[in-house]
Coordinates of C-alpha atoms in Angstrom, one line a residue:
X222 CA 44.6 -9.0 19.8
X223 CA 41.3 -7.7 21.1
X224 CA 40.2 -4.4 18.9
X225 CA 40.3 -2.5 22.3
X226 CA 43.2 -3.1 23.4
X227 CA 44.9 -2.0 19.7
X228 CA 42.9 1.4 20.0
X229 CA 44.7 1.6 23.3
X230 CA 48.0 0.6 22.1
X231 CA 47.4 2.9 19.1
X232 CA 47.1 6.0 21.6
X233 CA 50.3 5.2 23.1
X234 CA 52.3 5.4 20.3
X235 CA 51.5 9.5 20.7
X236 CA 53.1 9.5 23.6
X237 CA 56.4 11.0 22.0
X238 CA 54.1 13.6 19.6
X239 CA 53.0 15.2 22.5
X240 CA 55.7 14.9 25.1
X241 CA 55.6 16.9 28.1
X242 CA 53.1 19.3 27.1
X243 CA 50.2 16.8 27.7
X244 CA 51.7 16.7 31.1
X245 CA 51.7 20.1 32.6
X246 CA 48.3 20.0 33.8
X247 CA 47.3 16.9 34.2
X248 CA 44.2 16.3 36.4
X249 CA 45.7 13.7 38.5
X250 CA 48.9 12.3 39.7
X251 CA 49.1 8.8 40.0
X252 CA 50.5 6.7 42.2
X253 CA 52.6 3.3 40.9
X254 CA 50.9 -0.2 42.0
X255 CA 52.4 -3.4 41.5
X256 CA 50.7 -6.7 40.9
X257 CA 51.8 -9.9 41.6
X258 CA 51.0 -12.3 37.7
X259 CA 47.4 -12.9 38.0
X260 CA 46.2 -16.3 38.7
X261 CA 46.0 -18.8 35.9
X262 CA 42.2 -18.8 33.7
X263 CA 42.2 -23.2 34.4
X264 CA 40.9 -25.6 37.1
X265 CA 38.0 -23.4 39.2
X266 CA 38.8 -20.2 37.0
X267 CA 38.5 -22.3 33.4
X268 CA 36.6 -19.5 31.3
X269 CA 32.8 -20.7 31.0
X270 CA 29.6 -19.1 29.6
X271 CA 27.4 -19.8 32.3
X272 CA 26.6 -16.0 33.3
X273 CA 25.1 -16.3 29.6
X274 CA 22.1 -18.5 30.5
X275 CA 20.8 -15.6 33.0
X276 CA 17.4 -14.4 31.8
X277 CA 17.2 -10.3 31.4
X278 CA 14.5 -8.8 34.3
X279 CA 12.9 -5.2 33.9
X280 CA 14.8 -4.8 30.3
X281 CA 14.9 -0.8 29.7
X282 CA 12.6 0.2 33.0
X283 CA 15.4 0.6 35.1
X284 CA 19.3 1.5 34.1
X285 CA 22.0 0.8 36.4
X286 CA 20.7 -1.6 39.4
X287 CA 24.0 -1.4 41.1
X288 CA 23.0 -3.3 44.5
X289 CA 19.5 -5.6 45.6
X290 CA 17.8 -6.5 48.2
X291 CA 14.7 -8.6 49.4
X292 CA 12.1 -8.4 52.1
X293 CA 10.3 -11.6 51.5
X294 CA 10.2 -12.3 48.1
X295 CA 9.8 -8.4 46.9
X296 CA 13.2 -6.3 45.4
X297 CA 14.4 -4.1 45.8
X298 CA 17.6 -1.6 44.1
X299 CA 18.6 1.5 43.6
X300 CA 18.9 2.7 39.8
X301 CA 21.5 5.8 38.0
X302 CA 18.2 8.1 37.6
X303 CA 18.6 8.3 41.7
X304 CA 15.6 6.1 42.3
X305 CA 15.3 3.3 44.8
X306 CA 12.8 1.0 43.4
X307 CA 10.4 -2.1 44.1
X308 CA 10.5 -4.7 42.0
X309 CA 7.2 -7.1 42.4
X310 CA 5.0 -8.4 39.8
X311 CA 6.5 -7.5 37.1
X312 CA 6.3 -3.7 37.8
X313 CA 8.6 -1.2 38.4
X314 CA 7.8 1.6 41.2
X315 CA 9.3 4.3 42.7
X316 CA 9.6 4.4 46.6
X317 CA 12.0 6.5 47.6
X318 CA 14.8 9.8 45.9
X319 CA 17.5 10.9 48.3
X320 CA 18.1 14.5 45.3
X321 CA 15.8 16.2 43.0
X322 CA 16.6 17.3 39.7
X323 CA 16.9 16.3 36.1
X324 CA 18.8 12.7 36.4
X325 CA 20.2 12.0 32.8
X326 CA 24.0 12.6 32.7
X327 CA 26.5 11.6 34.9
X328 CA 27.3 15.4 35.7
X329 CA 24.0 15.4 37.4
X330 CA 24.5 12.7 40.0
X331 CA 25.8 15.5 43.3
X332 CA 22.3 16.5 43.0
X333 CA 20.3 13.9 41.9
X334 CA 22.1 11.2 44.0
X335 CA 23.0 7.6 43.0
X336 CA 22.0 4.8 45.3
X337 CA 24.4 2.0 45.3
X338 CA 24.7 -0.2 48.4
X339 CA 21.1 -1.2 49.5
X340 CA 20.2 -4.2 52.9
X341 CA 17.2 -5.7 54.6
X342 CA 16.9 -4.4 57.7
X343 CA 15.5 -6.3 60.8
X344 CA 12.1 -4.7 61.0
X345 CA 11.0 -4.0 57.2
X346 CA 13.1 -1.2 56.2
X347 CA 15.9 -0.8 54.1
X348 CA 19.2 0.6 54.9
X349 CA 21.0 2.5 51.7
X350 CA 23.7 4.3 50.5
X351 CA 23.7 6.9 48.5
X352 CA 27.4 8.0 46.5
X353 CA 26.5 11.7 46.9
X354 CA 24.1 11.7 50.2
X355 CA 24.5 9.3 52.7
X356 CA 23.0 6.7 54.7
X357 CA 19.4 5.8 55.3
X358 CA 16.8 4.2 55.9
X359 CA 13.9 3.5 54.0
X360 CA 10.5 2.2 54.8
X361 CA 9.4 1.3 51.1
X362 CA 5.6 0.5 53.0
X363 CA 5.2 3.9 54.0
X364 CA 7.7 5.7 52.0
X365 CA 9.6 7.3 54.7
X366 CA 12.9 8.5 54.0
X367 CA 14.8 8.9 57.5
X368 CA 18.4 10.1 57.0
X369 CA 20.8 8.5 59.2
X370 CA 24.2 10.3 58.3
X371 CA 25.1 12.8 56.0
X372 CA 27.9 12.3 53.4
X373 CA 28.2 16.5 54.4
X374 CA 29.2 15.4 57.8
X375 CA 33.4 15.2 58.1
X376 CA 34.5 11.9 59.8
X377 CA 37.6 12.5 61.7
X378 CA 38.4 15.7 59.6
X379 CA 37.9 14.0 56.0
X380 CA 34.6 14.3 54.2
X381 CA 32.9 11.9 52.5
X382 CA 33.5 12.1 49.1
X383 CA 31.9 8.4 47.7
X384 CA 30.1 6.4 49.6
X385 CA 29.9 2.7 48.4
X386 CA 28.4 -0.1 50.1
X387 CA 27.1 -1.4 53.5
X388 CA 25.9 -4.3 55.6
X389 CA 23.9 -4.4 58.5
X390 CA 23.9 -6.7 61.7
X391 CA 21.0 -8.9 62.0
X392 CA 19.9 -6.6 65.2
X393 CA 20.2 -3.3 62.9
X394 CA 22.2 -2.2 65.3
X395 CA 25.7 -1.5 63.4
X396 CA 25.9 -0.5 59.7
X397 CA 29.7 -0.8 58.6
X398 CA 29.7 0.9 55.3
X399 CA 33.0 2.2 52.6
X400 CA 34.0 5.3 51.5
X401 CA 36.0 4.9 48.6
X402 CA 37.6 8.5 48.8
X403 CA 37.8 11.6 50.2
X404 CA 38.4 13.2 47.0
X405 CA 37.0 12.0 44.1
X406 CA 33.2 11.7 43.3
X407 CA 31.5 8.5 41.5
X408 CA 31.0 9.9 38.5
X409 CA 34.8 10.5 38.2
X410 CA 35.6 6.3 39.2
X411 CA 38.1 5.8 36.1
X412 CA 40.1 8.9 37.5
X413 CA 40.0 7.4 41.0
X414 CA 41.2 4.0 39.8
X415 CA 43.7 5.4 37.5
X416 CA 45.2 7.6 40.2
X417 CA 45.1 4.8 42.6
X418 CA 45.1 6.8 45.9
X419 CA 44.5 5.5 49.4
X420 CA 42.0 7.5 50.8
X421 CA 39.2 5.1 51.3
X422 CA 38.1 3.9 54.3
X423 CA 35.7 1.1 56.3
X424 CA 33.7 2.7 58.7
X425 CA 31.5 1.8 61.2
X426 CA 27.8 3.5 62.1
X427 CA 26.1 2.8 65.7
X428 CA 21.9 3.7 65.0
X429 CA 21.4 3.9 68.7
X430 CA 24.7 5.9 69.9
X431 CA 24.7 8.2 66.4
X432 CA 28.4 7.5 66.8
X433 CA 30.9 6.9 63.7
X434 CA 34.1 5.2 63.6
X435 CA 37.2 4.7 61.2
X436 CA 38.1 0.9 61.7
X437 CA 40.4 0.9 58.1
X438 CA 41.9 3.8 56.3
X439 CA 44.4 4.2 53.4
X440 CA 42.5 2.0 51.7
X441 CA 42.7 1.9 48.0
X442 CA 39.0 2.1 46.4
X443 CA 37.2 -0.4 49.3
X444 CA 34.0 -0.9 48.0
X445 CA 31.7 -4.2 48.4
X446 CA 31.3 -5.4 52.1
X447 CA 29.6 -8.2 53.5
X448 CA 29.5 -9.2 57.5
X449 CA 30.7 -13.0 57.8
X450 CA 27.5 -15.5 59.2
X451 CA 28.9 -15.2 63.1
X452 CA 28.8 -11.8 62.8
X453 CA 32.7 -11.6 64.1
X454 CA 34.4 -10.2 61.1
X455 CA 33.9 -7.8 58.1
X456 CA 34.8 -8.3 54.2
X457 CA 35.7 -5.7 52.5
X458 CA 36.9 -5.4 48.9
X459 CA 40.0 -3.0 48.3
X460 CA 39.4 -2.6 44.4
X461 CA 42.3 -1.1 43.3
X462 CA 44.6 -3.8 45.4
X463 CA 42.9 -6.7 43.4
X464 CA 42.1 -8.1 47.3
X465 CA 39.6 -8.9 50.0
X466 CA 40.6 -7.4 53.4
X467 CA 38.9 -8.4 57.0
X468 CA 38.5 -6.7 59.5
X469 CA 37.4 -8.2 63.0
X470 CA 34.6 -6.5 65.3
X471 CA 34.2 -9.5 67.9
X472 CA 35.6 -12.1 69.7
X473 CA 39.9 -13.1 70.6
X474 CA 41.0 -10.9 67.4
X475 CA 38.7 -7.8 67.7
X476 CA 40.1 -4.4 66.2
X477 CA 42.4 -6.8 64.2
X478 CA 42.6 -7.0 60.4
X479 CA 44.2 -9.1 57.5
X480 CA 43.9 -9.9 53.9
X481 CA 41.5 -12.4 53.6
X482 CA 41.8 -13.0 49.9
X483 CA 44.6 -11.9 47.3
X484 CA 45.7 -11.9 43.7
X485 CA 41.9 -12.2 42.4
X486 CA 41.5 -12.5 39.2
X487 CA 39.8 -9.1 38.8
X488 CA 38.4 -6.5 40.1
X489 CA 36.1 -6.9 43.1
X490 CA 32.7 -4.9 43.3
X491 CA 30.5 -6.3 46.0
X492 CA 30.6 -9.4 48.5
X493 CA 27.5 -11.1 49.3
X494 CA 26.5 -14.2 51.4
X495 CA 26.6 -17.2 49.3
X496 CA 24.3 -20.6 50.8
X497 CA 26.7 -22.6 51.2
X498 CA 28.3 -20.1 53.6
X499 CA 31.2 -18.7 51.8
X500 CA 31.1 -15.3 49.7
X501 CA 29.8 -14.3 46.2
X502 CA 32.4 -11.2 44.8
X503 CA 31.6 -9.5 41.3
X504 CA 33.7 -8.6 38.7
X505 CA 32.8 -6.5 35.9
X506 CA 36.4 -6.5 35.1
X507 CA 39.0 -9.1 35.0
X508 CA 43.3 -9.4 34.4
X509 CA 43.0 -12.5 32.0
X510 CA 45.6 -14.9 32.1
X511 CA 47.0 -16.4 29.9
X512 CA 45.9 -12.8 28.0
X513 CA 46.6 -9.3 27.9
X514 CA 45.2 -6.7 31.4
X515 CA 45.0 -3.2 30.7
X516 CA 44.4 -2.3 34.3
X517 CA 47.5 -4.7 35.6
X518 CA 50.1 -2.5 32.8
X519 CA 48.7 0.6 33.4
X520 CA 49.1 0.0 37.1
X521 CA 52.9 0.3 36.5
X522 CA 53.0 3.3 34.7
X523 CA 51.6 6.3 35.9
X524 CA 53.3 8.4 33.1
X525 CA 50.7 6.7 31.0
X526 CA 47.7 7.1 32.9
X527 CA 48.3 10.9 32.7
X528 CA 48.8 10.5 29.1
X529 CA 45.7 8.6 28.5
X530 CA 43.1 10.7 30.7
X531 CA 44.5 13.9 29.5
X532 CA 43.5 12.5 25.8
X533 CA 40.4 10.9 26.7
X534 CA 37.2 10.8 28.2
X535 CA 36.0 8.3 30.9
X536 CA 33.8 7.3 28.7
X537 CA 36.2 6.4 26.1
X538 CA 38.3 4.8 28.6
X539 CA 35.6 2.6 29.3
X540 CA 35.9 1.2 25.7
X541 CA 39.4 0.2 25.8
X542 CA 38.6 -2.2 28.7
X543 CA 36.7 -5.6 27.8
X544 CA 33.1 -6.4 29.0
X545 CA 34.1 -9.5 30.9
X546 CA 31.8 -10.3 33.3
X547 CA 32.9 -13.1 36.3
X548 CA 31.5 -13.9 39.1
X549 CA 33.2 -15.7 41.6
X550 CA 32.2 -17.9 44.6
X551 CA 34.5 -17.9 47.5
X552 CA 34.6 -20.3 50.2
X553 CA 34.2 -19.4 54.1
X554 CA 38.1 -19.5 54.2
X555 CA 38.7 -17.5 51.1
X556 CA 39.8 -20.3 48.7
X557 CA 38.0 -20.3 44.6
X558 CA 35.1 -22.3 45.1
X559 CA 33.3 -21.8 41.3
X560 CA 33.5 -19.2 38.8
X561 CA 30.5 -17.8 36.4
X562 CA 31.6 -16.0 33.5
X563 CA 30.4 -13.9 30.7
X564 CA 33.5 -13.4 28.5
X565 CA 32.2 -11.3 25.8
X566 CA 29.7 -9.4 28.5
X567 CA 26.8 -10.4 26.1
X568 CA 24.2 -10.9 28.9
X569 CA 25.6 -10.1 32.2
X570 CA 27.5 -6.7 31.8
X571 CA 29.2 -4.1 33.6
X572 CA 27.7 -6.8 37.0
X573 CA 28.7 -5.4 40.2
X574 CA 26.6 -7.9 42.6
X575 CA 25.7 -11.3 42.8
X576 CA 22.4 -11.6 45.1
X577 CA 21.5 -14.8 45.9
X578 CA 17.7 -15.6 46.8
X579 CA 15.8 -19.0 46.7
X580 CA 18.2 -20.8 44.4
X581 CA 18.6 -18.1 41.9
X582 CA 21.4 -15.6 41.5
X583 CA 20.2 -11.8 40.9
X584 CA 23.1 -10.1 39.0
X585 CA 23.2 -6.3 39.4
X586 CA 25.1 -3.6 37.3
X587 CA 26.2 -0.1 37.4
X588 CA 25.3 0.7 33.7
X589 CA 22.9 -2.2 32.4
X590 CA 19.2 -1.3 31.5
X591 CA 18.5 -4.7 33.1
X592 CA 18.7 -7.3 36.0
X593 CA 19.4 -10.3 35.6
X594 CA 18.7 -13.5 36.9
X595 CA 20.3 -16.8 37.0
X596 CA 18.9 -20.4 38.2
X597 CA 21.6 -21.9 40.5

């Protein structure tokens, strides 16, 4: 048994010692999920160490490269000090802040700002999103910073509590982009996955009209989306479902949606274009079978969420939950086409994107002081 996952087991068995005093002011309520069994660890899912033969980039010049992006063959990502960065030549530089302010704790991301989904625009710019701020783009020649929509602005009545990811058209023209609630914050994403609401939501941006629009709601933590090559559908991972859902903006089935993927075999972070014209989706953590989730039995029991976040910290929390890394390739239909793993999350940790640019994969985290890159 995994040392974590005794420390966790250990804290349950207070449950009765503290009974329902630990309860009466809990800071969330959680709602009950259930799972179907997660799919099998053989055949395309067989546990490898491949994600162990990536080489570390940038080691301890840049923490947390959640999302990347090229223009040509320069990077670029957005780091947890608020920075979006160039990567090229080996150096590190700073090109763009959407906040101001001491950046070194997670309490200071509102005003710092924390960059997460970042895309190549059509005409040299970037298009990001921050958590705290917003949308924008970026000209990283010029450093221009031009802010497209405010997180401040409500969308149909709800704020924007956590924005996530985006992709872009090839014309620039739409930006489809998650909020993952309307009520928790990034820096509080254990509390939002252990409380499991459905407040998030896939919207839609329109840089010529200035016009946004809801096309999902009650979704539970969407983050990573990824427009499909034709341009006629939207992927978008709903985190807390353990799914892919799709969403159609053209052709026969417009405004439609469906699941386009279920039962993965862990969490999803981003989606991003693979080559071969399917989808790469990132998991920083996974519900091992055969093995033991934490996330799957926790789902079940909401008494014991409130138990264990009135005890600990989310960084604690963190702990009990194995550094697994997987990365898994998806076909243009949605069926396992390979699967990358770090089991032991020795290289590739905490990865939340898998990049893919001239035959290598860039792997991106939310916590590492590193990229990482991997020869396909």
């Amino acid at each position: 048994m995994p040392s974590s996952t005794f420390l966790m087991l250990a804290a349950f068995l207070t449950i009765p010692l503290l009974g329902a005093l630990v309860l009466l002011d809990s800071p969330i309520d959680p709602e009950p999920l259930s799972f179907k069994e997660p799919p099998l660890f053989l055949g395309v899912l067989q546990p490898n160490t491949k994600l162990q033969q990536a080489e570390k980039l940038f080691e301890n010049q840049l923490v947390g490269p959640e999302s990347i992006a090229n223009i040509g063959d320069v990077m670029f990502t957005g780091t947890a000090d608020g920075r979006v960065v160039k990567l090229e030549n080996g150096e590190v530089e700073t090109i763009a802040r959407f906040g101001s302010g001491p950046c070194k704790t997670r309490d200071d991301e509102p005003a710092c700002g924390r960059p997460l989904g970042i895309r190549a625009g059509p005409n040299g710019t970037l298009f990001v999103v921050d958590a705290y701020k917003g949308l924008f783009e970026v000209n990283p020649w010029k450093r221009e910073v031009k802010l497209l929509l405010s997180s401040e602005t409500p969308i149909e009545g709800r704020k924007m509590s956590f924005l996530n990811d985006l992709t872009v058209t090839r014309d620039g023209r739409k930006i489809y982009f998650t909020d993952s609630s309307s009520k928790w914050q990034r820096r509080d994403y254990l509390l939002l996955l252990m409380e499991g609401t459905d407040d998030g939501r896939l919207l839609e941006y329109d840089t010529q009209t200035k016009e946004v629009k809801v096309l999902l709601d009650h979704l539970r933590i969407p983050n990573g989306v990824q427009l499909s090559p034709a341009e006629d559908f939207v992927l978008v991972a709903e985190l807390a479902m353990v799914r892919i859902r799709r969403f159609y903006v053209s052709g026969l089935m417009k405004g439609g949606a469906d699941v386009f993927v279920e039962n993965l075999p862990g969490f999803p972070d981003n989606i991003r274009a693979s080559s071969s014209g399917g989808y790469w989706v990132s998991m920083a953590a996974i519900r091992a079978n055969p093995g033991f989730s934490m996330l799957d039995f926790l789902s079940e029991r909401p008494f014991l969420k409130k138990v264990i976040f009135k005890l600990f910290s989310q960084e604690t929390v963190m702990k009990f939950i194995p550094r697994y890394s997987l990365v898994l390739e998806l076909s243009d239909s949605g069926a396992f086409r390979r699967s990358l793993h770090d089991p032991e999350g020795q290289v590739v940790t905490y990865v939340s994107e898998a990049h893919e640019h001239n035959g290598h994969l860039y792997l991106g985290s939310f916590r590492a002081p590193y990229l990482c890159r991997l020869r396909l």
